[in-house]
PDB file of C-alpha atoms in Angstrom:
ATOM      1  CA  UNK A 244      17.194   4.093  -2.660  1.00 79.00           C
ATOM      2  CA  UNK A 245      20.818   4.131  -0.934  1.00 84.00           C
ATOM      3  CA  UNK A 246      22.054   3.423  -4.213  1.00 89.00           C
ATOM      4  CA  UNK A 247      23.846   0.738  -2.841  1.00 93.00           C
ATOM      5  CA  UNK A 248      21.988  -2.338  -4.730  1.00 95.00           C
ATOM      6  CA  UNK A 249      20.631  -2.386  -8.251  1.00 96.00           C
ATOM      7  CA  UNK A 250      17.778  -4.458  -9.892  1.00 97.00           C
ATOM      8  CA  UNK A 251      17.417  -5.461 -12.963  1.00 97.00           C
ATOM      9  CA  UNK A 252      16.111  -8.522 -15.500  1.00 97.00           C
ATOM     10  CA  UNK A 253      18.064 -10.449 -17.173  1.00 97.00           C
ATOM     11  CA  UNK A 254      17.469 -13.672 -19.541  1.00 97.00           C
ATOM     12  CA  UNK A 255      20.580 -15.680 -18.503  1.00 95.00           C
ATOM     13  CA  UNK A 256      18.089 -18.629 -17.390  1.00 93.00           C
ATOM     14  CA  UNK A 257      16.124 -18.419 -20.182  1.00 95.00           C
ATOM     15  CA  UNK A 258      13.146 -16.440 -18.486  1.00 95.00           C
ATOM     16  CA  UNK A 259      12.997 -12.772 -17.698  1.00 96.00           C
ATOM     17  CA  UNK A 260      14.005 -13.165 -14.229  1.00 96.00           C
ATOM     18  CA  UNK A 261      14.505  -9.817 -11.599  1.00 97.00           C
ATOM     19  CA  UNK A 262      18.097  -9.648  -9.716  1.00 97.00           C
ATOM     20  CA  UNK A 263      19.458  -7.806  -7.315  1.00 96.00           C
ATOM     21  CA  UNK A 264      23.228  -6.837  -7.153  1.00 96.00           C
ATOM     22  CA  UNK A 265      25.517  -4.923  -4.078  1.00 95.00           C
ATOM     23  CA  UNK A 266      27.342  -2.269  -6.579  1.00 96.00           C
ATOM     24  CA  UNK A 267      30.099  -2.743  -3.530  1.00 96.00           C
ATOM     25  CA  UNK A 268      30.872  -6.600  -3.349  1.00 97.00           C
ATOM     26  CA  UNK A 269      29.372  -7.277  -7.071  1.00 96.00           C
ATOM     27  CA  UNK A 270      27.236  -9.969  -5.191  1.00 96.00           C
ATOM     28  CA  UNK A 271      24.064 -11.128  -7.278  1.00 96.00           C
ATOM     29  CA  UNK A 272      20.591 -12.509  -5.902  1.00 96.00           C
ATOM     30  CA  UNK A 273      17.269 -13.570  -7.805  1.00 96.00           C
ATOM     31  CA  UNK A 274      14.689 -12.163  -6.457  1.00 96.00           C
ATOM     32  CA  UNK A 275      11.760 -13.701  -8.536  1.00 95.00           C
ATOM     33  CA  UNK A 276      12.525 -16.321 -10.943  1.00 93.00           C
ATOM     34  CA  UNK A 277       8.694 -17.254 -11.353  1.00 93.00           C
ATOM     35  CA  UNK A 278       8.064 -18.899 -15.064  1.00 93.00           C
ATOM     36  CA  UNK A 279       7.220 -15.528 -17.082  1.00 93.00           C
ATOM     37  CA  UNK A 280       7.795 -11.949 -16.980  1.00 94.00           C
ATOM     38  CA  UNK A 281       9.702 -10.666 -13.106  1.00 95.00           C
ATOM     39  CA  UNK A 282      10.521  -7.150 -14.612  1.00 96.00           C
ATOM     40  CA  UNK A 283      10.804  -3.560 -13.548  1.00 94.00           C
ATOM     41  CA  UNK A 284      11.275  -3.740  -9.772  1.00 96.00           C
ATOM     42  CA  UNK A 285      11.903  -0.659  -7.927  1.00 96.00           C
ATOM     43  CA  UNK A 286      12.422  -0.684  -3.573  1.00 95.00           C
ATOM     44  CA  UNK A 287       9.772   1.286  -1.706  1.00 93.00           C
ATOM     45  CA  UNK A 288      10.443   4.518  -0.238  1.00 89.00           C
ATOM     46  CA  UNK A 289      10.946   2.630   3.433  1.00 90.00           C
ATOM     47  CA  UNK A 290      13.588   0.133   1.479  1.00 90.00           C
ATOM     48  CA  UNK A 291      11.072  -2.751   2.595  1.00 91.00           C
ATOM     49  CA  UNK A 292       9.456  -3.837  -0.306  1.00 93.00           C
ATOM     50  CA  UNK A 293      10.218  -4.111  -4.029  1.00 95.00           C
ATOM     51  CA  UNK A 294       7.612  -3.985  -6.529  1.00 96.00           C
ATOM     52  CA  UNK A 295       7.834  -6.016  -9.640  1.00 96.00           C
ATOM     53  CA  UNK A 296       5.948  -6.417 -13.014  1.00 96.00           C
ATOM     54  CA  UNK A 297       4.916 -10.434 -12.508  1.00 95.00           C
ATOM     55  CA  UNK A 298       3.088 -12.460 -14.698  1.00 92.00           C
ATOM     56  CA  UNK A 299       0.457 -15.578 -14.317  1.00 82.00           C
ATOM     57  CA  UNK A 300      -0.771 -17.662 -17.141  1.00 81.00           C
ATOM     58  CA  UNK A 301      -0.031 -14.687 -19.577  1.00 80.00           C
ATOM     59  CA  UNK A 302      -1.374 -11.986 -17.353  1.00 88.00           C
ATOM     60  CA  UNK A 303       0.926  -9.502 -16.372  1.00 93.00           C
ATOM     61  CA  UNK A 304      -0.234  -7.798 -12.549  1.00 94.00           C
ATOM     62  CA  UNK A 305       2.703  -5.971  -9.845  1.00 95.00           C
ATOM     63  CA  UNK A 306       3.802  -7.650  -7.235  1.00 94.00           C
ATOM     64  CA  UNK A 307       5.743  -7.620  -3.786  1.00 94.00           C
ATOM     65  CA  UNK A 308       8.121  -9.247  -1.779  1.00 94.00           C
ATOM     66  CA  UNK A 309      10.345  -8.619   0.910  1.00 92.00           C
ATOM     67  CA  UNK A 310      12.756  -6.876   0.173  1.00 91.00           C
ATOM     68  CA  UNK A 311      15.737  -8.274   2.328  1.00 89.00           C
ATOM     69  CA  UNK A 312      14.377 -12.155   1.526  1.00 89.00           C
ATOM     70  CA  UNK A 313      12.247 -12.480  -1.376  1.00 89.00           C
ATOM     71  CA  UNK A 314      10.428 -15.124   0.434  1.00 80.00           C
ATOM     72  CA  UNK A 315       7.308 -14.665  -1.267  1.00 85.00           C
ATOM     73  CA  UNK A 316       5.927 -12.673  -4.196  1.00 88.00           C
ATOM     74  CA  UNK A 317       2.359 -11.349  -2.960  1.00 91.00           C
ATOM     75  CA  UNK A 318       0.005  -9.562  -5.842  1.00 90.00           C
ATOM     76  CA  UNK A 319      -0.387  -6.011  -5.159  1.00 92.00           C
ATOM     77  CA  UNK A 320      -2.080  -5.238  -8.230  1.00 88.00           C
ATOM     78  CA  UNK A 321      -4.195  -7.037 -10.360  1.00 81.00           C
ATOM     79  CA  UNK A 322      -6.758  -5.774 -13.101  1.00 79.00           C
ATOM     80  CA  UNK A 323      -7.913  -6.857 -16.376  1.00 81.00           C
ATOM     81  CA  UNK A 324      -4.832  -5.814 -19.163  1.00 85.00           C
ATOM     82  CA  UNK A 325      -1.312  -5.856 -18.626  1.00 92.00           C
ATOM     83  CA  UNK A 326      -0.267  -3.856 -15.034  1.00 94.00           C
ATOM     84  CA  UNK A 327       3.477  -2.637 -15.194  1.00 95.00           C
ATOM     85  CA  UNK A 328       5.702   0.094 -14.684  1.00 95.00           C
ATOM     86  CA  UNK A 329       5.367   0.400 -10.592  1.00 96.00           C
ATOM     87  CA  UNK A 330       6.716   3.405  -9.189  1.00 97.00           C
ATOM     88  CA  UNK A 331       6.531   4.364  -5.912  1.00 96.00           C
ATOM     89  CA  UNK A 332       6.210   7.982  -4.865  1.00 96.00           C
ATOM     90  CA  UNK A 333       9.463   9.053  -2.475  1.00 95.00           C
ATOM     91  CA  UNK A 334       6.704  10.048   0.598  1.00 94.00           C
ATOM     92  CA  UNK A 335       5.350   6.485   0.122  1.00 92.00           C
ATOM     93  CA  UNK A 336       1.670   7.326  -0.372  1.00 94.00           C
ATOM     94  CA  UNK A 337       1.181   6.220  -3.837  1.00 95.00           C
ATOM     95  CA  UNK A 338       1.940   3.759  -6.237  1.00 96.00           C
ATOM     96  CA  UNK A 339       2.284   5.115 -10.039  1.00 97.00           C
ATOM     97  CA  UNK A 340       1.962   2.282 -12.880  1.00 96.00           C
ATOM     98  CA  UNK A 341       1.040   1.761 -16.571  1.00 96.00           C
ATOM     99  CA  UNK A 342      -1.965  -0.357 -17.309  1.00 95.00           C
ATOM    100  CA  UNK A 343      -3.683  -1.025 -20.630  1.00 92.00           C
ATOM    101  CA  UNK A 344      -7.231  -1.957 -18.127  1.00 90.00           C
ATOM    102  CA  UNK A 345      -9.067   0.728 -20.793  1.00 87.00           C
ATOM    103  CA  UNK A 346      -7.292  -0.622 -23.756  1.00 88.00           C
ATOM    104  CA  UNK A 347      -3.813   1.153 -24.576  1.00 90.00           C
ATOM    105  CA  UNK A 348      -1.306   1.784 -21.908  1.00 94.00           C
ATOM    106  CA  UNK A 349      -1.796   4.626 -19.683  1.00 96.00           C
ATOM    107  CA  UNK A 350      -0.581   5.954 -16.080  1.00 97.00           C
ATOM    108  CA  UNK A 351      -2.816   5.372 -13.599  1.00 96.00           C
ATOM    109  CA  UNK A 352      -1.629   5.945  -9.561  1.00 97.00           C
ATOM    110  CA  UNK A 353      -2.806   3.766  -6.423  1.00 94.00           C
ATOM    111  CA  UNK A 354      -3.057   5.270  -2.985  1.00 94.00           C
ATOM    112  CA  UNK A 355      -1.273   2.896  -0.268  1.00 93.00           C
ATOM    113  CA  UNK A 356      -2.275   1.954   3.044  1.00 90.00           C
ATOM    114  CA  UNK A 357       0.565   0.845   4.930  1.00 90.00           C
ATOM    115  CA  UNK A 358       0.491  -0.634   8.257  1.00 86.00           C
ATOM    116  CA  UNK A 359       2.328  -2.474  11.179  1.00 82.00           C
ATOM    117  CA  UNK A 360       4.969   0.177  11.125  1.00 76.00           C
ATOM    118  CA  UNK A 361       5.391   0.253   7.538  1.00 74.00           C
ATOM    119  CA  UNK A 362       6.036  -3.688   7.624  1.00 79.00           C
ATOM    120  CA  UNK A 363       2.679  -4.367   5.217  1.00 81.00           C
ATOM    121  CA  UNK A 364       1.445  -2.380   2.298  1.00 85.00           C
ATOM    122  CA  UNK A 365      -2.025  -2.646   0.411  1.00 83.00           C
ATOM    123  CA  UNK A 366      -3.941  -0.037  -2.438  1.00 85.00           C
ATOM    124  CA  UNK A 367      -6.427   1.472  -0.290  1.00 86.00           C
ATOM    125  CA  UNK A 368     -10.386   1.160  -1.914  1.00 79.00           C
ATOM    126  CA  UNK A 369     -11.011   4.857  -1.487  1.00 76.00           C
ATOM    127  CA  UNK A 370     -10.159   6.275  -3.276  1.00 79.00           C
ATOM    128  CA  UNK A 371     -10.305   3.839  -6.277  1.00 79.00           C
ATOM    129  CA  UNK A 372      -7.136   3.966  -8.744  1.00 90.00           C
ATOM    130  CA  UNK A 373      -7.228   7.143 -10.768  1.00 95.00           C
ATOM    131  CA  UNK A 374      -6.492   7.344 -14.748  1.00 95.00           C
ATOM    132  CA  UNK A 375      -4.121  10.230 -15.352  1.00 97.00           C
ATOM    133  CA  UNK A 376      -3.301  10.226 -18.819  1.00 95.00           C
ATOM    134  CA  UNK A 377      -5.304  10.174 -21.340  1.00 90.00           C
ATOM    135  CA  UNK A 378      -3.588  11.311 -24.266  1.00 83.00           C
ATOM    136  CA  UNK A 379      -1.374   9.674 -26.496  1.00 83.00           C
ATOM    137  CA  UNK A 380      -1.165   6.096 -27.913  1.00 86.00           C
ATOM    138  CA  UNK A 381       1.101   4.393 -25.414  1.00 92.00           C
ATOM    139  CA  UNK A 382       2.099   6.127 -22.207  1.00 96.00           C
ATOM    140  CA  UNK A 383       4.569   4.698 -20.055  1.00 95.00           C
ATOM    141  CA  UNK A 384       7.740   4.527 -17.608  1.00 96.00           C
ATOM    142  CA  UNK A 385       6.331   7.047 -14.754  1.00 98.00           C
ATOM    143  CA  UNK A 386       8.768   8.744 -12.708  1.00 97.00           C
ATOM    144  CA  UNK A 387       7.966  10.892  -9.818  1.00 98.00           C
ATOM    145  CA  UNK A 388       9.331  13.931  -8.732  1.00 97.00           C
ATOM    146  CA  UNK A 389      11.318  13.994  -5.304  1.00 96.00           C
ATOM    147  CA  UNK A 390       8.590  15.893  -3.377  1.00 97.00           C
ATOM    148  CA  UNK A 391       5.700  13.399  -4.888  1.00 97.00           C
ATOM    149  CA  UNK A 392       4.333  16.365  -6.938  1.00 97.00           C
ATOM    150  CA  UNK A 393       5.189  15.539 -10.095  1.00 98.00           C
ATOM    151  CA  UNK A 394       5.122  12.662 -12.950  1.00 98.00           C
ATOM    152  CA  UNK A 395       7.065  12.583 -15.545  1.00 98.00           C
ATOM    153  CA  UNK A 396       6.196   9.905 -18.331  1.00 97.00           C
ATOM    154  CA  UNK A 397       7.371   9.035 -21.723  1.00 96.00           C
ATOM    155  CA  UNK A 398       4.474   8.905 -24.577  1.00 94.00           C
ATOM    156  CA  UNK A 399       4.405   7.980 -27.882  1.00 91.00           C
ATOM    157  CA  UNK A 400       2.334   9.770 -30.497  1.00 84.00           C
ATOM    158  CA  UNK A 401       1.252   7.143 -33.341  1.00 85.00           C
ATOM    159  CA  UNK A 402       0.417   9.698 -35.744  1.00 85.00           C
ATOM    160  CA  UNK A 403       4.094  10.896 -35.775  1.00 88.00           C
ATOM    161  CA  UNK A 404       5.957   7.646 -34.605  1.00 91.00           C
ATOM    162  CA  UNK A 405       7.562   9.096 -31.761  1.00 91.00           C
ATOM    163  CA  UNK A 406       8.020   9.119 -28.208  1.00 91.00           C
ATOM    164  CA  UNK A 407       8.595  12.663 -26.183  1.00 94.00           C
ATOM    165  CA  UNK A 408       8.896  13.251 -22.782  1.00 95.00           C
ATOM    166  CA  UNK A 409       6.215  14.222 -20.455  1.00 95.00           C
ATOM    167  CA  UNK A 410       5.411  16.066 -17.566  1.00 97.00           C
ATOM    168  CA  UNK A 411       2.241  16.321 -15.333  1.00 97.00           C
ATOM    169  CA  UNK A 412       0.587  16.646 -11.894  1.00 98.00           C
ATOM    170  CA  UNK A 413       0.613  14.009  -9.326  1.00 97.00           C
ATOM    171  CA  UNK A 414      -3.991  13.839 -10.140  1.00 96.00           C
ATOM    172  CA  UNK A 415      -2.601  14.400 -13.374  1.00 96.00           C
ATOM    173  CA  UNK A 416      -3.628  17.813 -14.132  1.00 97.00           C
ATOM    174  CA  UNK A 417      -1.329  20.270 -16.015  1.00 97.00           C
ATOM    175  CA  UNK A 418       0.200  18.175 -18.596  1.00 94.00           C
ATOM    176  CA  UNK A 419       3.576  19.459 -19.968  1.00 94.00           C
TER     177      UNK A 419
END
């Protein structure tokens, strides 16, 4: 969020483990190196937490850890299908993510509880995780706007092989 450190995956173990580098000193950490998929990891909006696409015995769910010692990965998210693509939203009330729980990938957002002055995080119950797209073959990559209003998402249309560019509502109303 400072734009001072920058994750990414990378294969050089042989595994799709999630790294973090200082852009500054060019220093490099792993941050999950759990056998299977440690992908996609973005920093919450309080720089606390990174969220990661994790997998266990084949079953792909987001995950946390901390993000200044990556002690632990904790699940955040688990459901039947693949859960990937976290996102949180830059006032930290919602986590956006792809999940194919209804059969294809779609967006689907999480409202966060966060507690112990921002120190722990958890998906509230109410209200349950909300579907927002339901269009298209394979929706994915959500990005919010800065004022949490917006989602943009990339889609891809089957029909006509192609992926465009999407825009929508944070409750995923008035789809662009």
């Amino acid at each position: 969020p400072d734009g001072q450190k920058i994750l990414f995956t990378s294969y050089e173990h042989n595994n799709p483990d999630l790294f973090m580098i200082d852009v500054k000193t060019l220093k490099k950490v792993k941050v999950s190196g759990y056998k299977g998929i440690n992908s996609g990891g973005v920093f919450s909006f309080n720089k606390q937490f990174i969220a990661f696409s994790g997998s266990i015995r084949g079953n792909t769910e987001i995950f946390l850890t901390h993000a200044k010692d990556f002690s632990k990965r904790v699940p955040l998210l688990k459901g039947h299908g693949i859960d990937v693509d976290p996102n949180f939203s830059p006032d930290g009330t919602q986590l956006a993510f792809v999940s194919g729980r209804y059969g294809n990938p779609h967006i689907f957002v999480a409202s966060l509880k966060w507690e112990d002055s921002g120190n722990r995080v958890s998906i509230r119950k109410t209200p349950p995780l909300k579907r927002l797209t339901y269009a298209g073959w394979y929706n994915a990559n959500p990005a919010w706007s800065p004022n949490s209003q917006k989602i943009a998402f990339a889609g891809y249309d089957k029909d006509i092989n192609r992926f465009d560019l999407f825009l929508m509502n944070a409750d995923g109303t008035n789809l662009e």
